[in-house]
PDB file of C-alpha atoms in Angstrom:
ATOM      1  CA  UNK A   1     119.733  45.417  96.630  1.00 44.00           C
ATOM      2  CA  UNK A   2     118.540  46.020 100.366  1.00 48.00           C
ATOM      3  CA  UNK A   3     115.569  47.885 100.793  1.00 53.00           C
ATOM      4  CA  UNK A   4     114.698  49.761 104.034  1.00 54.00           C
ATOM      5  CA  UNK A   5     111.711  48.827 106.361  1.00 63.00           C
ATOM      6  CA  UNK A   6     110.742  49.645 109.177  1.00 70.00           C
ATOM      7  CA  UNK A   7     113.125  48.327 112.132  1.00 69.00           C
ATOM      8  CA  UNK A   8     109.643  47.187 114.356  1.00 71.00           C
ATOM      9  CA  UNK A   9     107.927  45.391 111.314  1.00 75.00           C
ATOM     10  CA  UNK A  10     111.181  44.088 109.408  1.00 78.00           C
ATOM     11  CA  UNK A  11     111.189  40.723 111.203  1.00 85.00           C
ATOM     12  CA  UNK A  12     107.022  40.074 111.698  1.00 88.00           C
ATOM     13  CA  UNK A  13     105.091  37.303 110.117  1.00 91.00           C
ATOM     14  CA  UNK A  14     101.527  37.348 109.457  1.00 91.00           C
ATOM     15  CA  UNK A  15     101.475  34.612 112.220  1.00 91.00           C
ATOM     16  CA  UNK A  16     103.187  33.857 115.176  1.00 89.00           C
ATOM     17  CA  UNK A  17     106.108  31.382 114.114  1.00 86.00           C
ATOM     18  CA  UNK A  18     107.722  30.972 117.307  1.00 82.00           C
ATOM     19  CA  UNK A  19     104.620  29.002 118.794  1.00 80.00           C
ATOM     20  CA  UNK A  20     105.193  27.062 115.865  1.00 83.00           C
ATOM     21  CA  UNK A  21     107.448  24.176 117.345  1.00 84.00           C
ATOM     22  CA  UNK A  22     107.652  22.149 113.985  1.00 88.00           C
ATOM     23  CA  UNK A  23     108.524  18.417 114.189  1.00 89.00           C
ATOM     24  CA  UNK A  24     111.372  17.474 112.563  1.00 89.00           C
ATOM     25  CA  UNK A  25     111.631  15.973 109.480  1.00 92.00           C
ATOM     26  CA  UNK A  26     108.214  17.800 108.432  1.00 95.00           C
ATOM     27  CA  UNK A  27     107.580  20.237 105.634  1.00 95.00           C
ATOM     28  CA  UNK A  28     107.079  22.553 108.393  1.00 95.00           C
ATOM     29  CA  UNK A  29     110.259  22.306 109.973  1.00 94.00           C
ATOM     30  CA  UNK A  30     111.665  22.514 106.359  1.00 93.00           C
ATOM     31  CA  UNK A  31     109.940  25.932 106.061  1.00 95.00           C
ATOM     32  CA  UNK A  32     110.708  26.914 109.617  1.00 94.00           C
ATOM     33  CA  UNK A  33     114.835  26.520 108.783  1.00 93.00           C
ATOM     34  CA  UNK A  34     114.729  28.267 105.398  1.00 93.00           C
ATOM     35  CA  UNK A  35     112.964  31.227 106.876  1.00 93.00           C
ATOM     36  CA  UNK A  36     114.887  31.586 110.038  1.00 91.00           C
ATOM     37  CA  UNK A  37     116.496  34.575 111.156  1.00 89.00           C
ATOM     38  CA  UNK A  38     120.336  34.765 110.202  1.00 90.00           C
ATOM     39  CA  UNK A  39     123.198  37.056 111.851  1.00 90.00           C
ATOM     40  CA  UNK A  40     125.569  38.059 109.554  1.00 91.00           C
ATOM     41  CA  UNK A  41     129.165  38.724 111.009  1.00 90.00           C
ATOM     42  CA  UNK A  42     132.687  38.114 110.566  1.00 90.00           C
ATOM     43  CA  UNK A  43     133.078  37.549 106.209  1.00 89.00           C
ATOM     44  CA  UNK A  44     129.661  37.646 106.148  1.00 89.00           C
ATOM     45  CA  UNK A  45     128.435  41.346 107.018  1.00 89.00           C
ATOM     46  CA  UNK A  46     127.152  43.360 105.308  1.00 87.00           C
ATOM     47  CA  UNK A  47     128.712  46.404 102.967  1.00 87.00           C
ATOM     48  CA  UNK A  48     126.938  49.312 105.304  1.00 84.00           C
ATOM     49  CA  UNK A  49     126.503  52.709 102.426  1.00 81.00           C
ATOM     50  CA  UNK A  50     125.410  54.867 105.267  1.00 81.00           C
ATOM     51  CA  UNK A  51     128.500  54.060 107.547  1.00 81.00           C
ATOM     52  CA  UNK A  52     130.791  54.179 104.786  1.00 82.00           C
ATOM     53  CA  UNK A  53     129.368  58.030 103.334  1.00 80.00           C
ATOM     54  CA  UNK A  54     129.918  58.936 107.238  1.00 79.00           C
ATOM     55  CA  UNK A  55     133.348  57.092 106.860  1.00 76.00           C
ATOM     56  CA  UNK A  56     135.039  58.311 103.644  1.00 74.00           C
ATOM     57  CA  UNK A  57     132.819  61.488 103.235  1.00 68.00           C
ATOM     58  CA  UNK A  58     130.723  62.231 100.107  1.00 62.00           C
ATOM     59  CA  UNK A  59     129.558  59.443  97.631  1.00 58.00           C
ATOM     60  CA  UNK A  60     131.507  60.047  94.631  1.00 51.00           C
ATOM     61  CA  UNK A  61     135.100  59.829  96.460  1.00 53.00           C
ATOM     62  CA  UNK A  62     133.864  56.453  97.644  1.00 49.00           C
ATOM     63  CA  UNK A  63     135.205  54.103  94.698  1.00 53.00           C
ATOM     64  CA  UNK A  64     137.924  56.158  94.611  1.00 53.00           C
ATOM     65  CA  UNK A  65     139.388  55.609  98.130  1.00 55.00           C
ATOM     66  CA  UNK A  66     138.123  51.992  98.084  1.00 58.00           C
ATOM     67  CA  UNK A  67     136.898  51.941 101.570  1.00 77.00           C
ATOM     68  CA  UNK A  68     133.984  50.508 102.674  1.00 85.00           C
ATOM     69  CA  UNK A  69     132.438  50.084 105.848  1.00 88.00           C
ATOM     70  CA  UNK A  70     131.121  46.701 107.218  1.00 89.00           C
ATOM     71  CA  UNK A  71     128.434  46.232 109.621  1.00 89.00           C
ATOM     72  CA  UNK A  72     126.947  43.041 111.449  1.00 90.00           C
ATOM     73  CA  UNK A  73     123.715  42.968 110.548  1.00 87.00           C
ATOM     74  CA  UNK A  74     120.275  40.605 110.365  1.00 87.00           C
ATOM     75  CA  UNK A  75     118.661  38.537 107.353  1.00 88.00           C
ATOM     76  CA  UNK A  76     115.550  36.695 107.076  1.00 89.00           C
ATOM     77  CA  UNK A  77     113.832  35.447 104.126  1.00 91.00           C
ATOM     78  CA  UNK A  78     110.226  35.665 103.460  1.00 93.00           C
ATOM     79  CA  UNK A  79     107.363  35.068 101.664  1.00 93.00           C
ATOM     80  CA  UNK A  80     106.069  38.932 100.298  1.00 91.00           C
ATOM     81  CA  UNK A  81     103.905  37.860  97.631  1.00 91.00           C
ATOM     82  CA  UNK A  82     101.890  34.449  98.460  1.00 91.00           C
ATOM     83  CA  UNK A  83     101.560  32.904  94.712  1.00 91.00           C
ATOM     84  CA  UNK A  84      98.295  30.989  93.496  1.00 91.00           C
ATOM     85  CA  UNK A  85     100.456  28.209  93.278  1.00 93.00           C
ATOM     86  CA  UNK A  86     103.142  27.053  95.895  1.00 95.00           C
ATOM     87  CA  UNK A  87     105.959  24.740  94.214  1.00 97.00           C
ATOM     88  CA  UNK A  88     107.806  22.895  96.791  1.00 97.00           C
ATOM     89  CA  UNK A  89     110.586  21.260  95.479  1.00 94.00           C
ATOM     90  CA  UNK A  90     112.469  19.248  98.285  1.00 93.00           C
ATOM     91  CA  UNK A  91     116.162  18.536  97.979  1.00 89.00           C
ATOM     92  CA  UNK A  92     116.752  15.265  98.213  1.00 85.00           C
ATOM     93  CA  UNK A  93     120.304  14.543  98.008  1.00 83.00           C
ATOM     94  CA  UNK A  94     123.557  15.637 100.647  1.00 78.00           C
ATOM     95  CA  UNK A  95     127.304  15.177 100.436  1.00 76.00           C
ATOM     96  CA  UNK A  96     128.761  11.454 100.995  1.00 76.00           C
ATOM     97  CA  UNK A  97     132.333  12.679 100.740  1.00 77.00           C
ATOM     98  CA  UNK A  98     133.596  13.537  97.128  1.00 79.00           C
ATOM     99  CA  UNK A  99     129.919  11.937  96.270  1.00 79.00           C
ATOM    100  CA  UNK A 100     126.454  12.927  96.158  1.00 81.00           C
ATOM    101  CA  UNK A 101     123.732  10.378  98.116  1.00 81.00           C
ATOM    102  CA  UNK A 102     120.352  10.535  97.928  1.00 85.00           C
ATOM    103  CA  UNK A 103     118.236  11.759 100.872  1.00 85.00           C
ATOM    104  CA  UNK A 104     115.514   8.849 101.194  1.00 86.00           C
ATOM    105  CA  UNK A 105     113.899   9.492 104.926  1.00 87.00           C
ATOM    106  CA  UNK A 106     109.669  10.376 104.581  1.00 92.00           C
ATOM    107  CA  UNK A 107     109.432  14.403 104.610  1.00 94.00           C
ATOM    108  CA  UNK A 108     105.755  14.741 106.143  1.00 96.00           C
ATOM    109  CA  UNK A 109     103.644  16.974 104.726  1.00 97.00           C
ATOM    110  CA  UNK A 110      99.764  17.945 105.295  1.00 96.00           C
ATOM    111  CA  UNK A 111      97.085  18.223 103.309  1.00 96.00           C
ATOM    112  CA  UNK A 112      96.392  21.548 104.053  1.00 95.00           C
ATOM    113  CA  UNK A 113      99.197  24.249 104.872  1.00 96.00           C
ATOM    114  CA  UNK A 114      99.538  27.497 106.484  1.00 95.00           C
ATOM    115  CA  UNK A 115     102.267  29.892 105.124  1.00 95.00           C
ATOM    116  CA  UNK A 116     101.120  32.424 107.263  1.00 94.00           C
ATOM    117  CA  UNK A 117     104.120  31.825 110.145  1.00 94.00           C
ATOM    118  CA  UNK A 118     106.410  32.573 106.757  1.00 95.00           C
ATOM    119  CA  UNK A 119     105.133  35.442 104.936  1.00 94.00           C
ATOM    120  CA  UNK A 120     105.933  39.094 105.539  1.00 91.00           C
ATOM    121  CA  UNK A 121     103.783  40.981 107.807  1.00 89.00           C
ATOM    122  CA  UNK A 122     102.940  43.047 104.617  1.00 86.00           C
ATOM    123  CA  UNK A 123     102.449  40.640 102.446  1.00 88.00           C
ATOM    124  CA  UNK A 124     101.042  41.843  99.281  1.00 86.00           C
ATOM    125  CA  UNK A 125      98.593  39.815  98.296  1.00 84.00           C
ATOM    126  CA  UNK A 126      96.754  39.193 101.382  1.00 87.00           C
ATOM    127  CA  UNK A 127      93.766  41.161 103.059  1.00 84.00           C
ATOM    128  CA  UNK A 128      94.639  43.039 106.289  1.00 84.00           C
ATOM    129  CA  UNK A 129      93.586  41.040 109.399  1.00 85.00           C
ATOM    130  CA  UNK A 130      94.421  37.846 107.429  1.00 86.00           C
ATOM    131  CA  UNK A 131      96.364  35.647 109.928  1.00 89.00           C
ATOM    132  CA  UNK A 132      95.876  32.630 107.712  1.00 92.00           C
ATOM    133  CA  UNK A 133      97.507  31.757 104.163  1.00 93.00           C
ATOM    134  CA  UNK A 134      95.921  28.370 103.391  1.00 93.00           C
ATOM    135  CA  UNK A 135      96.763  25.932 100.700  1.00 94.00           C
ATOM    136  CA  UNK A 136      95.178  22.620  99.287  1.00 94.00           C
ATOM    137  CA  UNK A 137      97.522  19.663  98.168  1.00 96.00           C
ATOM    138  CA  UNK A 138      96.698  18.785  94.628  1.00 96.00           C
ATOM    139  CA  UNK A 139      99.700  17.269  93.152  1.00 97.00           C
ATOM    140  CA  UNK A 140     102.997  14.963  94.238  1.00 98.00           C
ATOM    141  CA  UNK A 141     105.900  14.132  92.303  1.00 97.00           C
ATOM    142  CA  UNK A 142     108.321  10.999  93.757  1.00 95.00           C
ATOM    143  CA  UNK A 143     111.387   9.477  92.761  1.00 91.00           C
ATOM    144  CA  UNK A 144     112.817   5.911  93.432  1.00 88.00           C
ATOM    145  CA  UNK A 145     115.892   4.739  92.318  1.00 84.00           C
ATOM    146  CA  UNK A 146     119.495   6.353  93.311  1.00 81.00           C
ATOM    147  CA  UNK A 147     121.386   9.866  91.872  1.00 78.00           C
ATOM    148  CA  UNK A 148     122.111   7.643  88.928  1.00 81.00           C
ATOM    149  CA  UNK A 149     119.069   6.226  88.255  1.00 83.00           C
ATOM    150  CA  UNK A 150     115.516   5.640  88.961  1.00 86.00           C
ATOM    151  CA  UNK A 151     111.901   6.702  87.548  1.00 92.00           C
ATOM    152  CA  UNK A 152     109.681   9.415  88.470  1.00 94.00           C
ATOM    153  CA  UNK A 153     105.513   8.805  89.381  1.00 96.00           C
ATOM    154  CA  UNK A 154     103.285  11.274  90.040  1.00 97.00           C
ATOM    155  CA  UNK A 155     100.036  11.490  92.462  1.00 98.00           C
ATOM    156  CA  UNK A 156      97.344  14.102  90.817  1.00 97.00           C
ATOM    157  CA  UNK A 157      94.000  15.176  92.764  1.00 96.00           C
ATOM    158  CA  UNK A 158      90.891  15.164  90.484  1.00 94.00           C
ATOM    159  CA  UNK A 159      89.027  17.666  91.551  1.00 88.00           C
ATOM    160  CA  UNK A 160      86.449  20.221  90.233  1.00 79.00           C
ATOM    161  CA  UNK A 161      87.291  23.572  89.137  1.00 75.00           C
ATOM    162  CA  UNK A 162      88.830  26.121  91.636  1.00 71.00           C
ATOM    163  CA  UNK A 163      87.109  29.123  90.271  1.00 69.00           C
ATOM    164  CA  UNK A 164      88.371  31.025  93.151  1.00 71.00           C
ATOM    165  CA  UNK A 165      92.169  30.679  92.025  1.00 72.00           C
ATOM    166  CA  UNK A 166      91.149  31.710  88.517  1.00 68.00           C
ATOM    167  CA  UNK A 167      90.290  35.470  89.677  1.00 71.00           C
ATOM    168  CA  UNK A 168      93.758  35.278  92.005  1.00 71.00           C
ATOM    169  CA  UNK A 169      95.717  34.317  88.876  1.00 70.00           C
ATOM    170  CA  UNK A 170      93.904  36.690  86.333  1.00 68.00           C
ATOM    171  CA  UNK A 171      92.768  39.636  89.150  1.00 66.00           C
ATOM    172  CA  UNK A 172      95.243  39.319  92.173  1.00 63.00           C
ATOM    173  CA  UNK A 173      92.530  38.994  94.575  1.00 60.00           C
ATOM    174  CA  UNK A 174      91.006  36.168  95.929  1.00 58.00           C
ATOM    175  CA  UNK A 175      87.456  36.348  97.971  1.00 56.00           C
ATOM    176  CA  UNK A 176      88.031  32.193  98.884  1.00 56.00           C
ATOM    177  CA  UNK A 177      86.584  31.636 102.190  1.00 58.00           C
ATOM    178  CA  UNK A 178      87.353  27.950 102.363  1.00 65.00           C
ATOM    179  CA  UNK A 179      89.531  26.344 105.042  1.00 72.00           C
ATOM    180  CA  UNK A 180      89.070  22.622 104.509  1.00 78.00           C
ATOM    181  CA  UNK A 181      91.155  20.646 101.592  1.00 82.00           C
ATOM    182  CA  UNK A 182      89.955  20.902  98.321  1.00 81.00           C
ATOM    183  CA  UNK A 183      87.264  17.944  97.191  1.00 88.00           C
ATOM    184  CA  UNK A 184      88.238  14.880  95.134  1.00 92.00           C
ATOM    185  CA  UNK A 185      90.098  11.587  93.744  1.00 96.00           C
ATOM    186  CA  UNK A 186      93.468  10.861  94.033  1.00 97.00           C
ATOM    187  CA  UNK A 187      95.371   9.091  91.555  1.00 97.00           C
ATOM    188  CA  UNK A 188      98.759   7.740  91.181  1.00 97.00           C
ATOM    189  CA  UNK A 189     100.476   7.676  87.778  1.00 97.00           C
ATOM    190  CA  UNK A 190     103.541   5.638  86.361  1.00 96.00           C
ATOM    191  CA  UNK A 191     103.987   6.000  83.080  1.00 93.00           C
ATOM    192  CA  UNK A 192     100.455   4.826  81.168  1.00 93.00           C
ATOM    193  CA  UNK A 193      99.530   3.222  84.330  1.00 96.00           C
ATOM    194  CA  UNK A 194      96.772   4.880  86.501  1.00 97.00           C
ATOM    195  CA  UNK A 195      94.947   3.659  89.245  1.00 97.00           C
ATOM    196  CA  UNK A 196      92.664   5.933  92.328  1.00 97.00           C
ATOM    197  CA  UNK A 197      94.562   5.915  95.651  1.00 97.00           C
ATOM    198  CA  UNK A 198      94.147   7.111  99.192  1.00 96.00           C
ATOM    199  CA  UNK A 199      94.795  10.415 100.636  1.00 96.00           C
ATOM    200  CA  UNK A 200      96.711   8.377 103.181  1.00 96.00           C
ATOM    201  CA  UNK A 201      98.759   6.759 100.580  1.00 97.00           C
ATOM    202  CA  UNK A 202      99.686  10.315  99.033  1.00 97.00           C
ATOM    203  CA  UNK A 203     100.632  11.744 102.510  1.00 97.00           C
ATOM    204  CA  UNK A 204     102.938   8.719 103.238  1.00 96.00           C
ATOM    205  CA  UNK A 205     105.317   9.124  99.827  1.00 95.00           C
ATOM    206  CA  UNK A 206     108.885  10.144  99.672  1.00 93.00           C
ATOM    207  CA  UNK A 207     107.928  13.500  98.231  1.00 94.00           C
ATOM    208  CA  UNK A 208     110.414  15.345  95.829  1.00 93.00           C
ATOM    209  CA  UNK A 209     108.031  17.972  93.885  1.00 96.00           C
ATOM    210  CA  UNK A 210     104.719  19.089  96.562  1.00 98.00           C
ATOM    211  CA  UNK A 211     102.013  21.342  94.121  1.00 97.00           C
ATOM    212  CA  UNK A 212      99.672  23.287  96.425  1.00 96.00           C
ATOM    213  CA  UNK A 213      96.526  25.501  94.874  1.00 92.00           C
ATOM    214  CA  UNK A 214      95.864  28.751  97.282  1.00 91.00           C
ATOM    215  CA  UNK A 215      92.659  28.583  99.202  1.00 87.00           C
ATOM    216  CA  UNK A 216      92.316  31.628 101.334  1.00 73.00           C
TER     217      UNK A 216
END
């Protein structure tokens, strides 16, 4: 289903994205790709019900006739709702002829991230004015091994209680004011083994799974 907006506000961001410039091989630049702006043409247009009423005349003779009227037309995905949580889930594989391969090249990501440049001018959630969308890294998920094997670890922020996110979760509204990444210890787990690690060392994994808890 394609909803109608307005024509001036269909295609604005809470943010400017074009000053954006991500680097490649960066979360942002990840982002940046899934959100751009597609034209659809040729196959891919789009089934126009306004051109085809003009076309072939009242609705209900529509199915009858079977003509429909194609149009060329503009798509872009975006964030309308920014969630408490932001699940990341990188794909990590590509096409090696009739096989799959695994994608093993370091995706950077920060520790703090702005979703602003990919959410909806009227984004739901977020208080007019807002130009920022801010979220704290708190959890990792890696894989080594190949697409037939391998073993999964996990790097988990201890940190205190993000009372802030409770009342998004239960209320829908958050009155977070923070801008900085959220306080406390990293730790990387493999099976029953724990032990505290660096941001740094976090930030430099092969990410597959990124967790992110909403700050503003």
């Amino acid at each position: 289903e394609v909803s109608t907006d307005d024509p001036e506000t269909a295609f604005c961001t809470l943010a400017n994205r074009e000053e954006l410039n991500p680097q490649e091989d960066s979360i942002h630049h990840c982002l940046y790709q899934f959100t751009r702006n597609e034209t659809l043409t040729e196959t891919n247009k789009l089934l126009c019900d306004v051109c085809t009423q003009r076309h072939c005349g009242p609705k209900n003779n529509i199915k009858s006739e079977k003509k429909y009227v194609y149009t060329n037309a503009k798509k872009q995905m975006l964030i309308s709702l920014a969630p408490p949580v932001l699940t990341l889930h990188l794909k990590r594989f590509q096409h090696a002829g009739f096989n799959l391969q695994k994608v093993n090249r370091h995706i950077k990501f920060p520790e703090v991230i702005d979703l602003a440049p990919f959410c909806t001018a009227k984004c739901k959630n977020v208080a007019e004015g807002n130009t920022k969308v801010l979220y704290s890294l708190y959890g990792v998920v890696e894989h080594s091994g190949t697409m037939r094997s391998g073993h999964y670890t996990a790097y988990v922020k201890m940190r205190a209680m993000n009372n802030h996110l409770s009342d998004l979760v239960l209320r829908g509204q958050s009155q977070a004011s923070e801008t900085e990444p959220v306080k406390g210890q990293w730790f990387h787990i493999s099976d029953t083994h724990v032990q505290p690690v660096s941001v740094s060392k976090v930030l430099s994994s092969q990410a597959y799974l990124l967790f992110y808890e909403r700050l503003l």
